[in-house]
Tab-separated table of C-alpha atoms in Angstrom:
chain	number	residue	atom	x	y	z
A	1	MET	CA	0.000	0.000	0.000
A	2	PRO	CA	1.387	3.471	-0.839
A	3	SER	CA	2.338	5.822	1.993
A	4	LEU	CA	0.601	8.894	0.620
A	5	THR	CA	-2.314	9.987	-1.555
A	6	VAL	CA	-2.171	12.971	-3.894
A	7	LEU	CA	-5.511	14.807	-3.915
A	8	MET	CA	-5.815	16.574	-7.286
A	9	PRO	CA	-9.223	18.203	-7.860
A	10	THR	CA	-9.873	19.364	-11.413
A	11	HIS	CA	-12.668	21.245	-13.123
A	12	ASN	CA	-12.238	22.147	-16.795
A	13	ALA	CA	-8.439	22.336	-16.561
A	14	ALA	CA	-7.710	20.356	-19.727
A	15	LEU	CA	-5.251	22.988	-20.998
A	16	TYR	CA	-2.941	22.393	-18.037
A	17	LEU	CA	-3.854	18.967	-16.657
A	18	ARG	CA	-1.291	17.031	-18.702
A	19	ASP	CA	1.626	19.062	-17.260
A	20	ALA	CA	0.307	18.774	-13.697
A	21	VAL	CA	-0.105	14.989	-13.917
A	22	ALA	CA	3.318	14.560	-15.540
A	23	SER	CA	5.021	16.504	-12.753
A	24	VAL	CA	3.407	14.253	-10.139
A	25	LEU	CA	4.342	11.045	-11.948
A	26	SER	CA	7.943	12.304	-12.255
A	27	GLN	CA	8.541	12.441	-8.499
A	28	ASP	CA	11.739	10.773	-7.252
A	29	MET	CA	9.605	9.045	-4.614
A	30	PRO	CA	7.358	6.636	-6.574
A	31	ASP	CA	5.326	5.225	-3.653
A	32	PHE	CA	2.044	7.146	-3.892
A	33	GLU	CA	-1.488	7.100	-5.266
A	34	LEU	CA	-2.595	9.978	-7.502
A	35	LEU	CA	-6.308	10.448	-6.843
A	36	VAL	CA	-7.680	12.757	-9.546
A	37	LEU	CA	-11.056	14.190	-8.515
A	38	ASP	CA	-12.875	15.345	-11.626
A	39	ASP	CA	-15.546	17.848	-10.591
A	40	GLY	CA	-17.982	17.612	-13.488
A	41	SER	CA	-15.562	18.749	-16.223
A	42	ASN	CA	-16.975	19.119	-19.723
A	43	ASP	CA	-13.816	20.195	-21.575
A	44	GLY	CA	-12.326	16.780	-22.331
A	45	SER	CA	-10.462	16.453	-19.014
A	46	PHE	CA	-12.142	13.201	-18.063
A	47	GLU	CA	-11.596	11.715	-21.511
A	48	TYR	CA	-7.876	12.530	-21.237
A	49	LEU	CA	-7.658	11.048	-17.740
A	50	ARG	CA	-9.173	7.780	-18.969
A	51	THR	CA	-6.243	7.354	-21.381
A	52	LEU	CA	-3.695	7.252	-18.541
A	53	ALA	CA	-2.475	3.739	-17.849
A	54	ASP	CA	-0.191	4.367	-14.855
A	55	PRO	CA	-1.311	2.027	-12.025
A	56	ARG	CA	-0.714	4.771	-9.458
A	57	ILE	CA	-3.607	6.812	-10.873
A	58	THR	CA	-7.184	6.541	-9.575
A	59	ILE	CA	-9.953	8.676	-11.075
A	60	SER	CA	-13.069	9.677	-9.159
A	61	ARG	CA	-15.659	11.609	-11.153
A	62	SER	CA	-18.614	13.723	-10.102
A	63	GLU	CA	-21.192	14.051	-12.871
A	64	LYS	CA	-21.998	17.627	-11.858
A	65	ASN	CA	-19.881	20.486	-10.541
A	66	ILE	CA	-20.119	20.416	-6.729
A	67	GLY	CA	-17.373	22.916	-5.839
A	68	LEU	CA	-13.802	22.649	-4.616
A	69	GLY	CA	-14.477	22.170	-0.909
A	70	ALA	CA	-17.032	19.419	-1.495
A	71	THR	CA	-14.713	17.747	-4.014
A	72	LEU	CA	-11.818	17.729	-1.540
A	73	THR	CA	-14.121	16.327	1.147
A	74	ARG	CA	-14.924	13.478	-1.245
A	75	GLY	CA	-11.199	12.961	-1.804
A	76	LEU	CA	-10.435	12.940	1.906
A	77	ASP	CA	-13.127	10.277	2.409
A	78	LEU	CA	-11.344	8.129	-0.201
A	79	CYS	CA	-7.858	8.683	1.238
A	80	LYS	CA	-6.573	5.511	2.959
A	81	THR	CA	-2.936	6.511	3.497
A	82	GLU	CA	-1.087	8.018	6.452
A	83	PHE	CA	-0.132	11.127	4.486
A	84	PHE	CA	-1.924	13.253	1.900
A	85	VAL	CA	-0.604	15.755	-0.643
A	86	ARG	CA	-2.535	18.570	-2.274
A	87	MET	CA	-1.942	19.401	-5.918
A	88	ASP	CA	-3.768	21.834	-8.194
A	89	ALA	CA	-4.529	20.683	-11.721
A	90	ASP	CA	-3.049	23.778	-13.372
A	91	ASP	CA	0.271	23.867	-11.483
A	92	ILE	CA	3.602	22.002	-11.563
A	93	ILE	CA	5.830	20.554	-8.829
A	94	GLU	CA	9.563	19.850	-8.676
A	95	PRO	CA	10.680	16.177	-8.772
A	96	THR	CA	12.000	16.167	-5.173
A	97	LYS	CA	8.928	17.695	-3.541
A	98	PHE	CA	7.318	14.568	-2.070
A	99	SER	CA	10.558	13.057	-0.761
A	100	LYS	CA	11.635	16.308	0.942
A	101	GLN	CA	8.270	16.904	2.567
A	102	ILE	CA	7.758	13.372	3.837
A	103	ALA	CA	11.303	13.318	5.251
A	104	PHE	CA	10.508	16.576	7.073
A	105	LEU	CA	7.294	15.147	8.538
A	106	HIS	CA	9.112	12.021	9.692
A	107	ASP	CA	11.750	14.202	11.388
A	108	HIS	CA	9.208	16.604	12.937
A	109	PRO	CA	6.306	14.626	14.461
A	110	GLU	CA	4.854	17.806	15.984
A	111	ILE	CA	4.146	19.224	12.502
A	112	GLY	CA	0.794	18.292	10.983
A	113	LEU	CA	0.932	20.245	7.697
A	114	VAL	CA	3.952	21.399	5.710
A	115	GLY	CA	4.041	23.545	2.588
A	116	THR	CA	6.911	24.833	0.455
A	117	GLN	CA	8.168	27.998	-1.168
A	118	PHE	CA	6.702	28.687	-4.595
A	119	HIS	CA	7.008	30.900	-7.630
A	120	TYR	CA	4.505	32.189	-10.143
A	121	PHE	CA	4.893	31.333	-13.799
A	122	GLY	CA	2.980	32.183	-16.941
A	123	ALA	CA	2.751	31.390	-20.642
A	124	GLY	CA	5.667	29.383	-21.951
A	125	GLY	CA	6.739	28.398	-18.423
A	126	ALA	CA	8.655	31.645	-17.780
A	127	ARG	CA	9.197	32.299	-14.075
A	128	ALA	CA	7.739	35.524	-12.668
A	129	ALA	CA	10.404	37.524	-10.840
A	130	LEU	CA	7.954	38.992	-8.322
A	131	SER	CA	7.053	35.882	-6.328
A	132	PRO	CA	6.937	36.353	-2.512
A	133	ARG	CA	8.518	34.092	0.079
A	134	VAL	CA	6.351	32.417	2.715
A	135	PRO	CA	7.460	32.123	6.369
A	136	LEU	CA	8.864	28.873	7.704
A	137	GLY	CA	7.553	28.721	11.263
A	138	HIS	CA	4.139	28.104	12.807
A	139	ASP	CA	3.691	31.428	14.603
A	140	ALA	CA	4.509	33.571	11.554
A	141	ILE	CA	2.319	31.427	9.302
A	142	VAL	CA	-0.716	31.644	11.596
A	143	ALA	CA	-0.269	35.370	12.248
A	144	GLY	CA	-0.222	35.951	8.490
A	145	LEU	CA	-3.320	33.834	7.928
A	146	HIS	CA	-5.270	35.924	10.440
A	147	LYS	CA	-4.142	39.048	8.551
A	148	ARG	CA	-5.336	37.515	5.244
A	149	ALA	CA	-1.721	37.290	3.999
A	150	LEU	CA	-0.548	34.387	1.841
A	151	THR	CA	1.664	32.416	4.223
A	152	LEU	CA	0.694	28.871	3.198
A	153	VAL	CA	0.108	27.707	-0.389
A	154	HIS	CA	-2.687	25.136	-0.453
A	155	GLY	CA	-1.448	23.321	-3.548
A	156	SER	CA	1.999	22.855	-1.996
A	157	LEU	CA	0.779	21.084	1.162
A	158	MET	CA	1.628	17.672	2.503
A	159	GLY	CA	0.145	16.547	5.790
A	160	ARG	CA	-0.947	13.779	8.101
A	161	THR	CA	-4.355	12.519	7.011
A	162	GLU	CA	-5.593	11.912	10.548
A	163	VAL	CA	-4.621	15.462	11.562
A	164	LEU	CA	-6.725	16.870	8.729
A	165	ARG	CA	-9.688	14.665	9.626
A	166	ARG	CA	-9.405	15.583	13.301
A	167	ALA	CA	-9.482	19.267	12.373
A	168	GLY	CA	-12.750	18.701	10.508
A	169	GLY	CA	-11.472	18.411	6.945
A	170	TYR	CA	-12.908	20.811	4.384
A	171	ARG	CA	-16.114	22.551	5.438
A	172	VAL	CA	-16.547	25.377	2.918
A	173	ARG	CA	-17.979	24.223	-0.393
A	174	GLY	CA	-16.488	26.985	-2.539
A	175	MET	CA	-13.449	29.226	-2.338
A	176	GLY	CA	-12.021	29.829	1.119
A	177	GLU	CA	-12.060	26.116	1.911
A	178	ASP	CA	-8.266	26.221	2.226
A	179	TRP	CA	-8.063	29.191	4.631
A	180	ASP	CA	-10.793	27.722	6.818
A	181	MET	CA	-8.943	24.409	6.982
A	182	PHE	CA	-5.567	26.087	7.672
A	183	LEU	CA	-6.940	28.053	10.617
A	184	ARG	CA	-8.810	25.124	12.148
A	185	ALA	CA	-5.784	22.851	11.722
A	186	SER	CA	-3.547	25.454	13.380
A	187	GLU	CA	-5.679	25.111	16.519
A	188	THR	CA	-4.846	21.391	16.820
A	189	THR	CA	-1.377	21.003	15.247
A	190	ARG	CA	1.653	23.000	14.115
A	191	LEU	CA	2.227	24.285	10.594
A	192	ALA	CA	5.472	24.770	8.668
A	193	ASN	CA	6.940	25.593	5.257
A	194	LEU	CA	10.125	24.215	3.758
A	195	PRO	CA	12.736	26.745	2.585
A	196	ASP	CA	12.904	24.964	-0.795
A	197	ASP	CA	11.109	26.377	-3.847
A	198	LEU	CA	9.262	23.231	-4.980
A	199	TYR	CA	5.933	24.506	-6.310
A	200	ARG	CA	5.148	26.395	-9.518
A	201	TRP	CA	1.901	28.385	-9.393
A	202	ARG	CA	0.539	29.005	-12.882
A	203	LEU	CA	-0.936	32.434	-13.626
A	204	HIS	CA	-3.580	32.594	-16.335
A	205	ASN	CA	-6.635	34.639	-17.201
A	206	GLU	CA	-9.044	32.617	-15.066
A	207	ASN	CA	-7.250	33.048	-11.725
A	208	ALA	CA	-6.616	36.761	-12.403
A	209	ARG	CA	-10.301	37.648	-12.948
A	210	LEU	CA	-11.670	40.197	-10.471
A	211	SER	CA	-14.829	38.104	-9.910
A	212	HIS	CA	-12.665	35.058	-9.083
A	213	ILE	CA	-10.550	37.071	-6.638
A	214	MET	CA	-13.639	38.627	-5.002
A	215	GLU	CA	-15.183	35.201	-4.441
A	216	GLN	CA	-11.879	33.904	-3.084
A	217	GLN	CA	-11.487	36.857	-0.705
A	218	ARG	CA	-15.049	36.500	0.583
A	219	GLY	CA	-14.248	32.906	1.527
A	220	ILE	CA	-11.023	33.972	3.254
A	221	ASP	CA	-12.842	36.688	5.197
A	222	PHE	CA	-15.472	34.159	6.279
A	223	ALA	CA	-12.772	31.726	7.437
A	224	CYS	CA	-11.077	34.473	9.488
A	225	ASP	CA	-14.400	35.559	10.996
A	226	CYS	CA	-15.106	31.964	12.069
A	227	ALA	CA	-11.640	31.689	13.643
A	228	THR	CA	-12.103	34.954	15.553
A	229	ARG	CA	-15.444	33.766	16.889
A	230	ARG	CA	-13.997	30.402	17.965
A	231	THR	CA	-11.207	32.177	19.843
A	232	ALA	CA	-13.770	34.381	21.594
A	233	GLY	CA	-15.956	31.382	22.489
A	234	GLN	CA	-18.759	32.619	20.235
A	235	ALA	CA	-20.932	30.652	17.816
A	236	GLU	CA	-19.860	30.856	14.190
A	237	GLN	CA	-22.157	32.462	11.620
A	238	SER	CA	-23.329	30.581	8.569
A	239	PHE	CA	-21.823	31.738	5.304
A	240	ASP	CA	-25.107	33.394	4.282
A	241	GLU	CA	-25.298	35.238	7.609
A	242	PHE	CA	-21.712	36.409	7.178
A	243	VAL	CA	-22.378	37.738	3.663
A	244	ALA	CA	-25.452	39.591	4.898
A	245	THR	CA	-23.383	41.184	7.670
A	246	GLN	CA	-20.708	42.252	5.190
A	247	ARG	CA	-23.292	43.993	3.042
A	248	LYS	CA	-24.246	46.170	6.002
A	249	GLN	CA	-20.735	47.562	6.355
A	250	ALA	CA	-20.142	51.265	5.782
A	251	LEU	CA	-19.747	52.258	2.157
A	252	ALA	CA	-16.220	53.627	2.704
A	253	ARG	CA	-15.025	50.305	4.112
A	254	ARG	CA	-16.568	48.352	1.253
A	255	LEU	CA	-14.898	50.665	-1.273
A	256	ARG	CA	-11.494	50.171	0.400
A	257	THR	CA	-11.980	46.415	0.217
A	258	LEU	CA	-12.917	46.607	-3.453
A	259	ALA	CA	-9.832	48.748	-4.169
A	260	ASP	CA	-7.619	46.140	-2.470
A	261	LEU	CA	-9.150	43.331	-4.506
A	262	TYR	CA	-8.873	45.305	-7.733
A	263	ALA	CA	-5.199	45.913	-6.912
A	264	LEU	CA	-4.670	42.181	-6.371
A	265	ALA	CA	-6.314	41.395	-9.723
A	266	GLN	CA	-4.056	43.945	-11.454
A	267	TYR	CA	-1.022	42.447	-9.691
A	268	ARG	CA	-1.812	38.961	-11.000
A	269	ILE	CA	-2.512	40.261	-14.500
A	270	ALA	CA	0.795	42.145	-14.346
A	271	LEU	CA	2.749	39.008	-13.446
A	272	THR	CA	0.947	37.088	-16.183
A	273	SER	CA	1.961	39.744	-18.730
A	274	ILE	CA	5.582	39.947	-17.533
A	275	SER	CA	6.062	36.173	-17.560
A	276	ALA	CA	4.522	36.041	-21.053
A	277	GLY	CA	7.166	38.426	-22.401
A	278	ARG	CA	5.109	41.650	-22.230
A	279	PRO	CA	7.037	43.638	-19.593
A	280	VAL	CA	5.831	47.133	-20.542
A	281	ARG	CA	2.192	46.147	-20.157
A	282	GLY	CA	3.016	44.195	-17.011
A	283	TYR	CA	4.839	46.963	-15.185
A	284	ALA	CA	2.104	49.420	-16.135
A	285	ARG	CA	-0.360	47.080	-14.419
A	286	LEU	CA	1.917	46.924	-11.362
A	287	ALA	CA	1.869	50.711	-11.165
A	288	LEU	CA	-1.922	50.656	-11.357
A	289	ALA	CA	-2.062	48.055	-8.585
A	290	ALA	CA	0.193	50.182	-6.383
A	291	SER	CA	-1.940	53.280	-6.920
A	292	CYS	CA	-5.142	51.405	-5.982
A	293	SER	CA	-3.772	49.871	-2.792
A	294	PRO	CA	-0.427	51.352	-1.617
A	295	THR	CA	-0.427	49.500	1.721
A	296	ARG	CA	-1.007	46.100	0.124
A	297	SER	CA	1.646	46.839	-2.514
A	298	VAL	CA	4.298	47.846	0.045
A	299	ASP	CA	3.633	44.671	2.038
A	300	ARG	CA	3.855	42.573	-1.122
A	301	VAL	CA	7.213	44.093	-2.104
A	302	ARG	CA	8.529	43.522	1.424
A	303	ARG	CA	7.554	39.864	1.281
A	304	MET	CA	9.046	39.413	-2.195
A	305	PHE	CA	12.440	40.341	-0.816
A	306	ALA	CA	12.085	38.430	2.423
A	307	ARG	CA	14.191	35.346	3.036
A	308	GLY	CA	11.681	33.024	4.647
A	309	PRO	CA	11.584	34.246	8.281
A	310	SER	CA	10.745	31.615	10.872
């Protein structure tokens, strides 16, 4: 029986799925199961997956799109191994990723989840120069999560399956399922990141859309609100109750939030343009992002030049 299961959810990622699968199958540690969770794709993804003959691959298909959180819950139910790995269907990992992470978990039994450093890349595989570092140690990771800062990359994670189940698995059906899980897990185990850059995060038009980023941020805000209420001994709101509360916020606060999200969208579009060989357009977008949200931009630049503080 393999020692770990790779949970790879996919929904209409046919353009990138081949590269993601190949990078998993090229790991220098061959003892794993790749569980591909097709979430109602209709772009030929499932047909491609059915052509793969590698015995390490298992395909689980949902006939309709049920959302990322629900798909990962289905994957966790199917996971029979001591360790799990997350992998996004549009990204790429380095060949030594699994072996380095599992060695770290064996050496650090107090750690329940471990991620890695990452870098953005765009069309043609070109690396984006403006990729931030994530902190190594538990306290810095958790502090960043509460501030809505990217300190743990979901797709880069490896962890102990029982730790994830004990924390409650994935509760949020849509975006924000990762942040919610990170924060709940941090209350029962310790988190870490490796100093090694082992994960390549693909930038493309879909994950740079403002509507995508707004939905993602709403899920993150909900996860942080739930964590704050747990700490205070209060009952959590439902997602619908949380959204209704957010709509009652003062107009000025809502406009500041929208400006921050617009800046983030421009930042991702800028990196996509730069990595695709369009630097003039890209740096113009960076300037626009900075003008929309100076505080967020300064923090992002600081983190880009950080060296993985613990």
